[in-house]
Amino acid sequence: MPWTRDQMAERAAKELQDGFYVNLGIGMPTLVANHIGEDIDVTLQSENGMLGMGPFPTEDEVDADLINAGKQTITELKRTSYFSSADSFGMIRGGHIDLSVLGAMEVAENGDIANWMIPGKMVKGMGGAMDLVAGVKRIIVLMDHTNKAGESKFLKACSLPLTGKNVVDMIVSDLGVFRRLDHDSPFQLIELAPGVTEEEVRSKTEAHYEVAL
Amino acid sequence: MADKVYANAAAALEGLTVDGITVMAGGFGLCGIPEKLIAALRDSGAKDLTCISNNAGVDDFGLGLLLRTRQIKKMISSYVGENKEFERQYLGGELELEFNPQGTLAERCRAGGAGIPGFYTKTGVGTLVAEGKEHKEFGGETYILETGLVADVALVKAWKADPYGNLVYRKTAQNFNSVMATAGKVTIAEVEELVGPGELDPDRIDTPGIFVQRLIVGQGYEKRIEQRTVREAA
């Protein structure tokens, strides 16, 4: 059985280490917050100007001045700090954030990522995605292995406009996990979801990768 | 001392609302937007505006109000996904759009306000954003040249001000406001509360008064929430 979205988030959460500052992208990556181990201490950054993001508020705690980058109401923690958008992206661009988990439309075998634009359709904008992939120390992509038409999203080369070139370090899909040791190395398939075979992954993957199960 | 406090938003905009000006507006989504000043800018009828703002509001609030009335010619933003009127005008070729990565947009405003005409960043290298821009290597890595931004008028929202224009923001409502406050030839701040001289802690001023030329106290803030997400009380 391929992993569910929640199981994918759970797998990505295993990459978080004690003391990390982490930025979680909008959508599926936000689920990663639900799976952070109790034995590790992680500080979540929200690029609209907050370090130390807490859980959703109770009805009584809702505060219009306190939202995350997905524009959801949230709460603060004892460690929380607030700052400007310029300081926030100083943290991101300046390499102070340890890890970011992002969604993607396409990832290429050379580490390119496309996740902001489909030409000819409505373009919503890249938001902070280009800054995150350019500046954060380690980038994990959380995405379905194939698109709605059943085509591979892990490709030889991205067909959509890029968000960043050679920036992805790990892919967690519903079928398994790919990792590479550095930005000059090829991706390796290191893990399969339960019941998923290497043959199934190969048949649904256009990109070249090594197998290191 | 020049009196910075104006009676209302319309009075604070007087003499500034010329067609074709560039306007910065703070806020992230609908959080911390200068809602009173935007409404007054709409009422002024100024058109052919270039608006620099991270987002474009929603159809009936924030900068969406100025889109409805076709007062905006061009937007410089990082994300405009919540606005159907924006989509309609953009796809119809009625509206120009320049997308900036969010951090690049923030830094362009910061640089503009600090007298820095350009800076190099690795954000966007190898993407559409880099096309036509100068590339330069530093330490074996490639960077692109981005330029600083200055606005004819910057509209910002803060929590509290004193009569000298010193501003304090609240929680994530700061976002682009403190950056844009530095980058307006004229910066107008709207606040929820005006306090007396000496009542703000000088050690805790977010925007020093030198950046703020005009000031109003807004009444009855709507502070609309886009995604009200809650959990059950324990």
PDB file of N, CA and C in Angstrom, chain A residues 47-50 55-59 61-76 82-86 89 93 116-117 121-128 130-131 134-135 161-165, chain B residues 28-29 31 55 78-82 86-87 90-91 99-104 106-107 110 121-129 170-176 178-179 192 223 225-233:
ATOM      1  N   GLU A  47       7.175  32.379   7.321  1.00  0.00           N
ATOM      2  CA  GLU A  47       7.912  33.432   6.618  1.00  0.00           C
ATOM      3  C   GLU A  47       7.230  34.798   6.650  1.00  0.00           C
ATOM      4  N   ASN A  48       5.976  34.869   7.133  1.00  0.00           N
ATOM      5  CA  ASN A  48       5.357  36.184   7.283  1.00  0.00           C
ATOM      6  C   ASN A  48       5.841  36.907   8.542  1.00  0.00           C
ATOM      7  N   GLY A  49       6.812  36.305   9.275  1.00  0.00           N
ATOM      8  CA  GLY A  49       7.450  37.079  10.332  1.00  0.00           C
ATOM      9  C   GLY A  49       7.342  36.515  11.725  1.00  0.00           C
ATOM     10  N   MET A  50       7.561  35.208  11.877  1.00  0.00           N
ATOM     11  CA  MET A  50       7.415  34.576  13.179  1.00  0.00           C
ATOM     12  C   MET A  50       8.324  33.358  13.311  1.00  0.00           C
ATOM     13  N   PRO A  55       0.257  25.820  17.913  1.00  0.00           N
ATOM     14  CA  PRO A  55      -0.880  25.154  17.259  1.00  0.00           C
ATOM     15  C   PRO A  55      -2.009  26.133  16.926  1.00  0.00           C
ATOM     16  N   PHE A  56      -3.023  25.629  16.240  1.00  0.00           N
ATOM     17  CA  PHE A  56      -4.205  26.440  15.969  1.00  0.00           C
ATOM     18  C   PHE A  56      -4.802  26.910  17.293  1.00  0.00           C
ATOM     19  N   PRO A  57      -5.446  28.086  17.294  1.00  0.00           N
ATOM     20  CA  PRO A  57      -6.035  28.605  18.533  1.00  0.00           C
ATOM     21  C   PRO A  57      -7.366  27.922  18.849  1.00  0.00           C
ATOM     22  N   THR A  58      -7.778  28.003  20.105  1.00  0.00           N
ATOM     23  CA  THR A  58      -9.172  27.689  20.417  1.00  0.00           C
ATOM     24  C   THR A  58      -9.999  28.881  19.932  1.00  0.00           C
ATOM     25  N   GLU A  59     -11.300  28.707  19.892  1.00  0.00           N
ATOM     26  CA  GLU A  59     -12.193  29.773  19.406  1.00  0.00           C
ATOM     27  C   GLU A  59     -11.924  31.092  20.152  1.00  0.00           C
ATOM     28  N   GLU A  61      -9.155  32.094  21.501  1.00  0.00           N
ATOM     29  CA  GLU A  61      -7.798  32.619  21.299  1.00  0.00           C
ATOM     30  C   GLU A  61      -7.582  33.241  19.921  1.00  0.00           C
ATOM     31  N   VAL A  62      -8.539  33.099  19.005  1.00  0.00           N
ATOM     32  CA  VAL A  62      -8.340  33.571  17.626  1.00  0.00           C
ATOM     33  C   VAL A  62      -7.967  35.052  17.612  1.00  0.00           C
ATOM     34  N   ASP A  63      -6.894  35.375  16.884  1.00  0.00           N
ATOM     35  CA  ASP A  63      -6.368  36.739  16.832  1.00  0.00           C
ATOM     36  C   ASP A  63      -6.029  37.050  15.375  1.00  0.00           C
ATOM     37  N   ALA A  64      -6.701  38.059  14.818  1.00  0.00           N
ATOM     38  CA  ALA A  64      -6.496  38.396  13.406  1.00  0.00           C
ATOM     39  C   ALA A  64      -5.069  38.838  13.116  1.00  0.00           C
ATOM     40  N   ASP A  65      -4.349  39.277  14.140  1.00  0.00           N
ATOM     41  CA  ASP A  65      -2.966  39.732  13.956  1.00  0.00           C
ATOM     42  C   ASP A  65      -1.959  38.586  14.051  1.00  0.00           C
ATOM     43  N   LEU A  66      -2.453  37.370  14.168  1.00  0.00           N
ATOM     44  CA  LEU A  66      -1.546  36.228  14.366  1.00  0.00           C
ATOM     45  C   LEU A  66      -1.907  35.095  13.404  1.00  0.00           C
ATOM     46  N   ILE A  67      -1.227  35.102  12.262  1.00  0.00           N
ATOM     47  CA  ILE A  67      -1.495  34.079  11.240  1.00  0.00           C
ATOM     48  C   ILE A  67      -0.170  33.487  10.759  1.00  0.00           C
ATOM     49  N   ASN A  68      -0.262  32.346  10.066  1.00  0.00           N
ATOM     50  CA  ASN A  68       0.925  31.757   9.455  1.00  0.00           C
ATOM     51  C   ASN A  68       0.963  32.095   7.962  1.00  0.00           C
ATOM     52  N   ALA A  69       1.941  31.544   7.261  1.00  0.00           N
ATOM     53  CA  ALA A  69       2.118  31.904   5.858  1.00  0.00           C
ATOM     54  C   ALA A  69       0.981  31.384   4.984  1.00  0.00           C
ATOM     55  N   GLY A  70       0.218  30.396   5.502  1.00  0.00           N
ATOM     56  CA  GLY A  70      -0.966  29.928   4.788  1.00  0.00           C
ATOM     57  C   GLY A  70      -2.200  30.745   5.137  1.00  0.00           C
ATOM     58  N   LYS A  71      -1.994  31.847   5.887  1.00  0.00           N
ATOM     59  CA  LYS A  71      -3.053  32.767   6.316  1.00  0.00           C
ATOM     60  C   LYS A  71      -4.017  32.121   7.300  1.00  0.00           C
ATOM     61  N   GLN A  72      -3.585  31.015   7.930  1.00  0.00           N
ATOM     62  CA  GLN A  72      -4.390  30.366   8.963  1.00  0.00           C
ATOM     63  C   GLN A  72      -4.107  31.015  10.310  1.00  0.00           C
ATOM     64  N   THR A  73      -5.135  31.115  11.141  1.00  0.00           N
ATOM     65  CA  THR A  73      -4.925  31.604  12.503  1.00  0.00           C
ATOM     66  C   THR A  73      -4.108  30.575  13.282  1.00  0.00           C
ATOM     67  N   ILE A  74      -3.165  31.062  14.080  1.00  0.00           N
ATOM     68  CA  ILE A  74      -2.299  30.189  14.875  1.00  0.00           C
ATOM     69  C   ILE A  74      -2.094  30.816  16.258  1.00  0.00           C
ATOM     70  N   THR A  75      -1.205  30.227  17.048  1.00  0.00           N
ATOM     71  CA  THR A  75      -0.911  30.776  18.382  1.00  0.00           C
ATOM     72  C   THR A  75       0.598  30.919  18.553  1.00  0.00           C
ATOM     73  N   GLU A  76       0.987  31.655  19.609  1.00  0.00           N
ATOM     74  CA  GLU A  76       2.407  31.801  19.901  1.00  0.00           C
ATOM     75  C   GLU A  76       2.813  30.863  21.039  1.00  0.00           C
ATOM     76  N   TYR A  82       8.648  37.809  16.881  1.00  0.00           N
ATOM     77  CA  TYR A  82       8.052  38.376  15.667  1.00  0.00           C
ATOM     78  C   TYR A  82       9.031  39.346  15.052  1.00  0.00           C
ATOM     79  N   PHE A  83       8.959  39.490  13.729  1.00  0.00           N
ATOM     80  CA  PHE A  83       9.899  40.362  13.026  1.00  0.00           C
ATOM     81  C   PHE A  83       9.339  40.708  11.661  1.00  0.00           C
ATOM     82  N   SER A  84      10.069  41.584  10.939  1.00  0.00           N
ATOM     83  CA  SER A  84       9.595  42.047   9.635  1.00  0.00           C
ATOM     84  C   SER A  84       9.824  40.991   8.565  1.00  0.00           C
ATOM     85  N   SER A  85       9.194  41.187   7.413  1.00  0.00           N
ATOM     86  CA  SER A  85       9.392  40.299   6.262  1.00  0.00           C
ATOM     87  C   SER A  85      10.844  40.323   5.808  1.00  0.00           C
ATOM     88  N   ALA A  86      11.511  41.473   5.923  1.00  0.00           N
ATOM     89  CA  ALA A  86      12.920  41.550   5.500  1.00  0.00           C
ATOM     90  C   ALA A  86      13.797  40.704   6.417  1.00  0.00           C
ATOM     91  N   PHE A  89      13.147  36.891   5.710  1.00  0.00           N
ATOM     92  CA  PHE A  89      13.841  36.340   4.540  1.00  0.00           C
ATOM     93  C   PHE A  89      15.354  36.477   4.669  1.00  0.00           C
ATOM     94  N   ARG A  93      17.198  33.387   3.390  1.00  0.00           N
ATOM     95  CA  ARG A  93      18.228  33.551   2.363  1.00  0.00           C
ATOM     96  C   ARG A  93      19.620  33.393   2.950  1.00  0.00           C
ATOM     97  N   TRP A 116       5.515  26.495  -8.909  1.00  0.00           N
ATOM     98  CA  TRP A 116       4.801  27.777  -8.739  1.00  0.00           C
ATOM     99  C   TRP A 116       3.974  28.220  -9.933  1.00  0.00           C
ATOM    100  N   MET A 117       4.137  27.582 -11.078  1.00  0.00           N
ATOM    101  CA  MET A 117       3.486  28.179 -12.246  1.00  0.00           C
ATOM    102  C   MET A 117       3.184  27.144 -13.307  1.00  0.00           C
ATOM    103  N   LYS A 121      -2.281  28.814 -17.609  1.00  0.00           N
ATOM    104  CA  LYS A 121      -3.320  28.784 -16.581  1.00  0.00           C
ATOM    105  C   LYS A 121      -3.080  29.957 -15.648  1.00  0.00           C
ATOM    106  N   MET A 122      -3.970  30.146 -14.684  1.00  0.00           N
ATOM    107  CA  MET A 122      -3.760  31.269 -13.774  1.00  0.00           C
ATOM    108  C   MET A 122      -2.462  31.094 -13.000  1.00  0.00           C
ATOM    109  N   VAL A 123      -1.768  32.183 -12.901  1.00  0.00           N
ATOM    110  CA  VAL A 123      -0.507  32.206 -12.201  1.00  0.00           C
ATOM    111  C   VAL A 123      -0.743  32.912 -10.873  1.00  0.00           C
ATOM    112  N   LYS A 124      -0.523  32.205  -9.789  1.00  0.00           N
ATOM    113  CA  LYS A 124      -0.789  32.808  -8.481  1.00  0.00           C
ATOM    114  C   LYS A 124       0.434  33.510  -7.909  1.00  0.00           C
ATOM    115  N   GLY A 125       1.616  33.092  -8.336  1.00  0.00           N
ATOM    116  CA  GLY A 125       2.842  33.707  -7.814  1.00  0.00           C
ATOM    117  C   GLY A 125       3.653  32.719  -7.005  1.00  0.00           C
ATOM    118  N   MET A 126       4.918  33.036  -6.840  1.00  0.00           N
ATOM    119  CA  MET A 126       5.824  32.100  -6.171  1.00  0.00           C
ATOM    120  C   MET A 126       5.856  32.308  -4.652  1.00  0.00           C
ATOM    121  N   GLY A 127       5.277  33.390  -4.167  1.00  0.00           N
ATOM    122  CA  GLY A 127       5.365  33.635  -2.730  1.00  0.00           C
ATOM    123  C   GLY A 127       6.807  33.542  -2.272  1.00  0.00           C
ATOM    124  N   GLY A 128       7.040  32.773  -1.205  1.00  0.00           N
ATOM    125  CA  GLY A 128       8.402  32.650  -0.672  1.00  0.00           C
ATOM    126  C   GLY A 128       9.157  31.428  -1.157  1.00  0.00           C
ATOM    127  N   MET A 130      10.777  30.512  -3.920  1.00  0.00           N
ATOM    128  CA  MET A 130      12.107  30.662  -4.544  1.00  0.00           C
ATOM    129  C   MET A 130      13.173  31.025  -3.519  1.00  0.00           C
ATOM    130  N   ASP A 131      12.775  31.827  -2.536  1.00  0.00           N
ATOM    131  CA  ASP A 131      13.716  32.207  -1.480  1.00  0.00           C
ATOM    132  C   ASP A 131      14.074  30.993  -0.625  1.00  0.00           C
ATOM    133  N   ALA A 134      16.391  28.569  -2.418  1.00  0.00           N
ATOM    134  CA  ALA A 134      17.719  29.144  -2.639  1.00  0.00           C
ATOM    135  C   ALA A 134      18.529  29.230  -1.343  1.00  0.00           C
ATOM    136  N   GLY A 135      17.844  29.387  -0.201  1.00  0.00           N
ATOM    137  CA  GLY A 135      18.581  29.738   1.009  1.00  0.00           C
ATOM    138  C   GLY A 135      18.616  28.705   2.122  1.00  0.00           C
ATOM    139  N   PRO A 161       8.083  25.988 -15.561  1.00  0.00           N
ATOM    140  CA  PRO A 161       9.060  26.993 -15.116  1.00  0.00           C
ATOM    141  C   PRO A 161       9.594  26.649 -13.718  1.00  0.00           C
ATOM    142  N   LEU A 162      10.894  26.780 -13.562  1.00  0.00           N
ATOM    143  CA  LEU A 162      11.552  26.348 -12.320  1.00  0.00           C
ATOM    144  C   LEU A 162      11.303  27.305 -11.159  1.00  0.00           C
ATOM    145  N   THR A 163      11.351  26.724  -9.968  1.00  0.00           N
ATOM    146  CA  THR A 163      11.398  27.505  -8.733  1.00  0.00           C
ATOM    147  C   THR A 163      12.848  27.646  -8.283  1.00  0.00           C
ATOM    148  N   GLY A 164      13.638  26.616  -8.552  1.00  0.00           N
ATOM    149  CA  GLY A 164      15.058  26.654  -8.218  1.00  0.00           C
ATOM    150  C   GLY A 164      15.802  25.563  -8.969  1.00  0.00           C
ATOM    151  N   LYS A 165      17.085  25.812  -9.186  1.00  0.00           N
ATOM    152  CA  LYS A 165      17.942  24.867  -9.926  1.00  0.00           C
ATOM    153  C   LYS A 165      18.822  24.092  -8.970  1.00  0.00           C
TER     154      LYS A 165
ATOM    155  N   PHE B  28       0.223  41.210   4.919  1.00  0.00           N
ATOM    156  CA  PHE B  28       0.462  39.861   4.391  1.00  0.00           C
ATOM    157  C   PHE B  28      -0.902  39.207   4.329  1.00  0.00           C
ATOM    158  N   GLY B  29      -1.380  38.893   3.109  1.00  0.00           N
ATOM    159  CA  GLY B  29      -2.788  38.519   2.998  1.00  0.00           C
ATOM    160  C   GLY B  29      -3.606  39.721   3.446  1.00  0.00           C
ATOM    161  N   CYS B  31      -3.719  40.422   6.732  1.00  0.00           N
ATOM    162  CA  CYS B  31      -3.196  40.668   8.071  1.00  0.00           C
ATOM    163  C   CYS B  31      -2.296  41.903   8.068  1.00  0.00           C
ATOM    164  N   ASN B  55       0.519  40.971  -1.557  1.00  0.00           N
ATOM    165  CA  ASN B  55      -0.673  40.343  -2.107  1.00  0.00           C
ATOM    166  C   ASN B  55      -1.586  41.435  -2.651  1.00  0.00           C
ATOM    167  N   SER B  78       4.160  39.127  -4.687  1.00  0.00           N
ATOM    168  CA  SER B  78       4.732  37.779  -4.720  1.00  0.00           C
ATOM    169  C   SER B  78       3.666  36.706  -4.871  1.00  0.00           C
ATOM    170  N   TYR B  79       2.426  37.013  -4.461  1.00  0.00           N
ATOM    171  CA  TYR B  79       1.377  35.994  -4.510  1.00  0.00           C
ATOM    172  C   TYR B  79       0.018  36.684  -4.562  1.00  0.00           C
ATOM    173  N   VAL B  80      -0.780  36.330  -5.563  1.00  0.00           N
ATOM    174  CA  VAL B  80      -2.064  37.021  -5.740  1.00  0.00           C
ATOM    175  C   VAL B  80      -3.225  36.034  -5.846  1.00  0.00           C
ATOM    176  N   GLY B  81      -3.035  34.844  -5.274  1.00  0.00           N
ATOM    177  CA  GLY B  81      -3.960  33.733  -5.499  1.00  0.00           C
ATOM    178  C   GLY B  81      -5.380  33.891  -4.986  1.00  0.00           C
ATOM    179  N   GLU B  82      -5.633  34.876  -4.139  1.00  0.00           N
ATOM    180  CA  GLU B  82      -6.959  34.912  -3.491  1.00  0.00           C
ATOM    181  C   GLU B  82      -7.926  35.890  -4.164  1.00  0.00           C
ATOM    182  N   PHE B  86      -8.657  40.077  -9.853  1.00  0.00           N
ATOM    183  CA  PHE B  86      -7.274  40.192 -10.319  1.00  0.00           C
ATOM    184  C   PHE B  86      -7.049  39.250 -11.494  1.00  0.00           C
ATOM    185  N   GLU B  87      -7.449  37.998 -11.322  1.00  0.00           N
ATOM    186  CA  GLU B  87      -7.280  36.981 -12.352  1.00  0.00           C
ATOM    187  C   GLU B  87      -7.961  37.415 -13.649  1.00  0.00           C
ATOM    188  N   TYR B  90      -6.075  40.360 -15.234  1.00  0.00           N
ATOM    189  CA  TYR B  90      -4.743  39.980 -15.721  1.00  0.00           C
ATOM    190  C   TYR B  90      -4.851  39.144 -16.993  1.00  0.00           C
ATOM    191  N   LEU B  91      -5.747  38.153 -16.973  1.00  0.00           N
ATOM    192  CA  LEU B  91      -5.897  37.287 -18.155  1.00  0.00           C
ATOM    193  C   LEU B  91      -6.467  38.078 -19.329  1.00  0.00           C
ATOM    194  N   PHE B  99       5.868  39.642 -10.869  1.00  0.00           N
ATOM    195  CA  PHE B  99       6.049  38.789  -9.697  1.00  0.00           C
ATOM    196  C   PHE B  99       7.466  38.901  -9.180  1.00  0.00           C
ATOM    197  N   ASN B 100       7.594  39.103  -7.893  1.00  0.00           N
ATOM    198  CA  ASN B 100       8.893  39.055  -7.218  1.00  0.00           C
ATOM    199  C   ASN B 100       8.838  37.947  -6.178  1.00  0.00           C
ATOM    200  N   PRO B 101       9.913  37.176  -6.017  1.00  0.00           N
ATOM    201  CA  PRO B 101       9.963  36.281  -4.865  1.00  0.00           C
ATOM    202  C   PRO B 101       9.754  37.108  -3.595  1.00  0.00           C
ATOM    203  N   GLN B 102       9.063  36.540  -2.626  1.00  0.00           N
ATOM    204  CA  GLN B 102       8.664  37.325  -1.458  1.00  0.00           C
ATOM    205  C   GLN B 102       9.845  37.966  -0.724  1.00  0.00           C
ATOM    206  N   GLY B 103      10.918  37.207  -0.580  1.00  0.00           N
ATOM    207  CA  GLY B 103      12.087  37.760   0.110  1.00  0.00           C
ATOM    208  C   GLY B 103      12.788  38.824  -0.712  1.00  0.00           C
ATOM    209  N   THR B 104      12.751  38.662  -2.025  1.00  0.00           N
ATOM    210  CA  THR B 104      13.336  39.675  -2.904  1.00  0.00           C
ATOM    211  C   THR B 104      12.512  40.959  -2.830  1.00  0.00           C
ATOM    212  N   ALA B 106      10.720  41.976  -0.258  1.00  0.00           N
ATOM    213  CA  ALA B 106      10.992  42.610   1.043  1.00  0.00           C
ATOM    214  C   ALA B 106      12.346  43.317   1.017  1.00  0.00           C
ATOM    215  N   GLU B 107      13.343  42.659   0.445  1.00  0.00           N
ATOM    216  CA  GLU B 107      14.688  43.236   0.427  1.00  0.00           C
ATOM    217  C   GLU B 107      14.762  44.435  -0.517  1.00  0.00           C
ATOM    218  N   ARG B 110      13.456  47.207   1.535  1.00  0.00           N
ATOM    219  CA  ARG B 110      14.444  47.555   2.566  1.00  0.00           C
ATOM    220  C   ARG B 110      15.604  48.345   1.954  1.00  0.00           C
ATOM    221  N   THR B 121      21.396  38.638  -5.146  1.00  0.00           N
ATOM    222  CA  THR B 121      20.773  37.549  -4.393  1.00  0.00           C
ATOM    223  C   THR B 121      20.803  36.276  -5.219  1.00  0.00           C
ATOM    224  N   LYS B 122      20.847  35.123  -4.520  1.00  0.00           N
ATOM    225  CA  LYS B 122      20.790  33.865  -5.270  1.00  0.00           C
ATOM    226  C   LYS B 122      19.356  33.403  -5.492  1.00  0.00           C
ATOM    227  N   THR B 123      18.404  34.080  -4.845  1.00  0.00           N
ATOM    228  CA  THR B 123      17.000  33.713  -5.063  1.00  0.00           C
ATOM    229  C   THR B 123      16.616  33.944  -6.525  1.00  0.00           C
ATOM    230  N   GLY B 124      16.092  32.912  -7.159  1.00  0.00           N
ATOM    231  CA  GLY B 124      15.599  33.050  -8.531  1.00  0.00           C
ATOM    232  C   GLY B 124      16.609  32.732  -9.612  1.00  0.00           C
ATOM    233  N   VAL B 125      17.846  32.438  -9.242  1.00  0.00           N
ATOM    234  CA  VAL B 125      18.857  32.088 -10.256  1.00  0.00           C
ATOM    235  C   VAL B 125      18.380  30.846 -11.016  1.00  0.00           C
ATOM    236  N   GLY B 126      18.448  30.911 -12.346  1.00  0.00           N
ATOM    237  CA  GLY B 126      18.024  29.767 -13.155  1.00  0.00           C
ATOM    238  C   GLY B 126      16.529  29.706 -13.408  1.00  0.00           C
ATOM    239  N   THR B 127      15.798  30.743 -12.983  1.00  0.00           N
ATOM    240  CA  THR B 127      14.342  30.763 -13.182  1.00  0.00           C
ATOM    241  C   THR B 127      13.952  31.959 -14.058  1.00  0.00           C
ATOM    242  N   LEU B 128      12.654  32.071 -14.357  1.00  0.00           N
ATOM    243  CA  LEU B 128      12.142  33.203 -15.139  1.00  0.00           C
ATOM    244  C   LEU B 128      12.498  34.538 -14.495  1.00  0.00           C
ATOM    245  N   VAL B 129      12.586  34.541 -13.171  1.00  0.00           N
ATOM    246  CA  VAL B 129      12.876  35.775 -12.426  1.00  0.00           C
ATOM    247  C   VAL B 129      14.246  36.350 -12.802  1.00  0.00           C
ATOM    248  N   ARG B 170       2.129  44.812  16.013  1.00  0.00           N
ATOM    249  CA  ARG B 170       1.656  43.725  16.878  1.00  0.00           C
ATOM    250  C   ARG B 170       1.723  42.393  16.139  1.00  0.00           C
ATOM    251  N   LYS B 171       2.420  41.422  16.723  1.00  0.00           N
ATOM    252  CA  LYS B 171       2.509  40.042  16.237  1.00  0.00           C
ATOM    253  C   LYS B 171       2.834  39.996  14.733  1.00  0.00           C
ATOM    254  N   THR B 172       2.172  39.083  13.988  1.00  0.00           N
ATOM    255  CA  THR B 172       2.534  38.951  12.573  1.00  0.00           C
ATOM    256  C   THR B 172       1.899  40.044  11.701  1.00  0.00           C
ATOM    257  N   ALA B 173       1.265  41.039  12.314  1.00  0.00           N
ATOM    258  CA  ALA B 173       0.734  42.159  11.535  1.00  0.00           C
ATOM    259  C   ALA B 173       1.847  43.141  11.148  1.00  0.00           C
ATOM    260  N   GLN B 174       3.057  42.894  11.627  1.00  0.00           N
ATOM    261  CA  GLN B 174       4.177  43.751  11.203  1.00  0.00           C
ATOM    262  C   GLN B 174       4.519  43.491   9.726  1.00  0.00           C
ATOM    263  N   ASN B 175       4.861  42.270   9.417  1.00  0.00           N
ATOM    264  CA  ASN B 175       5.248  41.786   8.074  1.00  0.00           C
ATOM    265  C   ASN B 175       5.957  42.849   7.217  1.00  0.00           C
ATOM    266  N   PHE B 176       5.329  43.293   6.131  1.00  0.00           N
ATOM    267  CA  PHE B 176       5.976  44.247   5.224  1.00  0.00           C
ATOM    268  C   PHE B 176       5.872  45.701   5.710  1.00  0.00           C
ATOM    269  N   SER B 178       6.869  47.489   8.383  1.00  0.00           N
ATOM    270  CA  SER B 178       8.038  48.231   8.877  1.00  0.00           C
ATOM    271  C   SER B 178       9.061  48.448   7.765  1.00  0.00           C
ATOM    272  N   VAL B 179       9.111  47.523   6.816  1.00  0.00           N
ATOM    273  CA  VAL B 179      10.046  47.664   5.697  1.00  0.00           C
ATOM    274  C   VAL B 179       9.572  48.771   4.749  1.00  0.00           C
ATOM    275  N   GLU B 192      -4.068  51.809  15.485  1.00  0.00           N
ATOM    276  CA  GLU B 192      -5.267  51.563  16.275  1.00  0.00           C
ATOM    277  C   GLU B 192      -5.332  52.484  17.486  1.00  0.00           C
ATOM    278  N   LYS B 223     -10.237  44.005  10.393  1.00  0.00           N
ATOM    279  CA  LYS B 223      -9.262  42.914  10.587  1.00  0.00           C
ATOM    280  C   LYS B 223      -9.827  41.568  10.143  1.00  0.00           C
ATOM    281  N   ILE B 225     -10.301  37.913   8.721  1.00  0.00           N
ATOM    282  CA  ILE B 225      -9.480  36.697   8.781  1.00  0.00           C
ATOM    283  C   ILE B 225      -9.766  35.850   7.544  1.00  0.00           C
ATOM    284  N   GLU B 226      -8.700  35.415   6.857  1.00  0.00           N
ATOM    285  CA  GLU B 226      -8.898  34.612   5.646  1.00  0.00           C
ATOM    286  C   GLU B 226      -9.164  33.146   5.953  1.00  0.00           C
ATOM    287  N   GLN B 227      -8.387  32.570   6.849  1.00  0.00           N
ATOM    288  CA  GLN B 227      -8.515  31.141   7.166  1.00  0.00           C
ATOM    289  C   GLN B 227      -8.652  30.987   8.673  1.00  0.00           C
ATOM    290  N   ARG B 228      -9.879  30.961   9.142  1.00  0.00           N
ATOM    291  CA  ARG B 228     -10.098  30.804  10.590  1.00  0.00           C
ATOM    292  C   ARG B 228      -9.947  29.319  10.925  1.00  0.00           C
ATOM    293  N   THR B 229      -8.790  28.963  11.472  1.00  0.00           N
ATOM    294  CA  THR B 229      -8.536  27.565  11.823  1.00  0.00           C
ATOM    295  C   THR B 229      -8.471  27.471  13.329  1.00  0.00           C
ATOM    296  N   VAL B 230      -9.226  26.574  13.916  1.00  0.00           N
ATOM    297  CA  VAL B 230      -9.272  26.458  15.374  1.00  0.00           C
ATOM    298  C   VAL B 230      -9.154  24.993  15.789  1.00  0.00           C
ATOM    299  N   ARG B 231      -8.793  24.823  17.074  1.00  0.00           N
ATOM    300  CA  ARG B 231      -8.819  23.484  17.660  1.00  0.00           C
ATOM    301  C   ARG B 231      -9.817  23.492  18.798  1.00  0.00           C
ATOM    302  N   GLU B 232     -10.234  22.312  19.227  1.00  0.00           N
ATOM    303  CA  GLU B 232     -11.152  22.188  20.357  1.00  0.00           C
ATOM    304  C   GLU B 232     -10.439  22.619  21.633  1.00  0.00           C
ATOM    305  N   ALA B 233     -11.133  23.363  22.486  1.00  0.00           N
ATOM    306  CA  ALA B 233     -10.558  23.711  23.785  1.00  0.00           C
ATOM    307  C   ALA B 233     -10.363  22.431  24.588  1.00  0.00           C
TER     308      ALA B 233
END
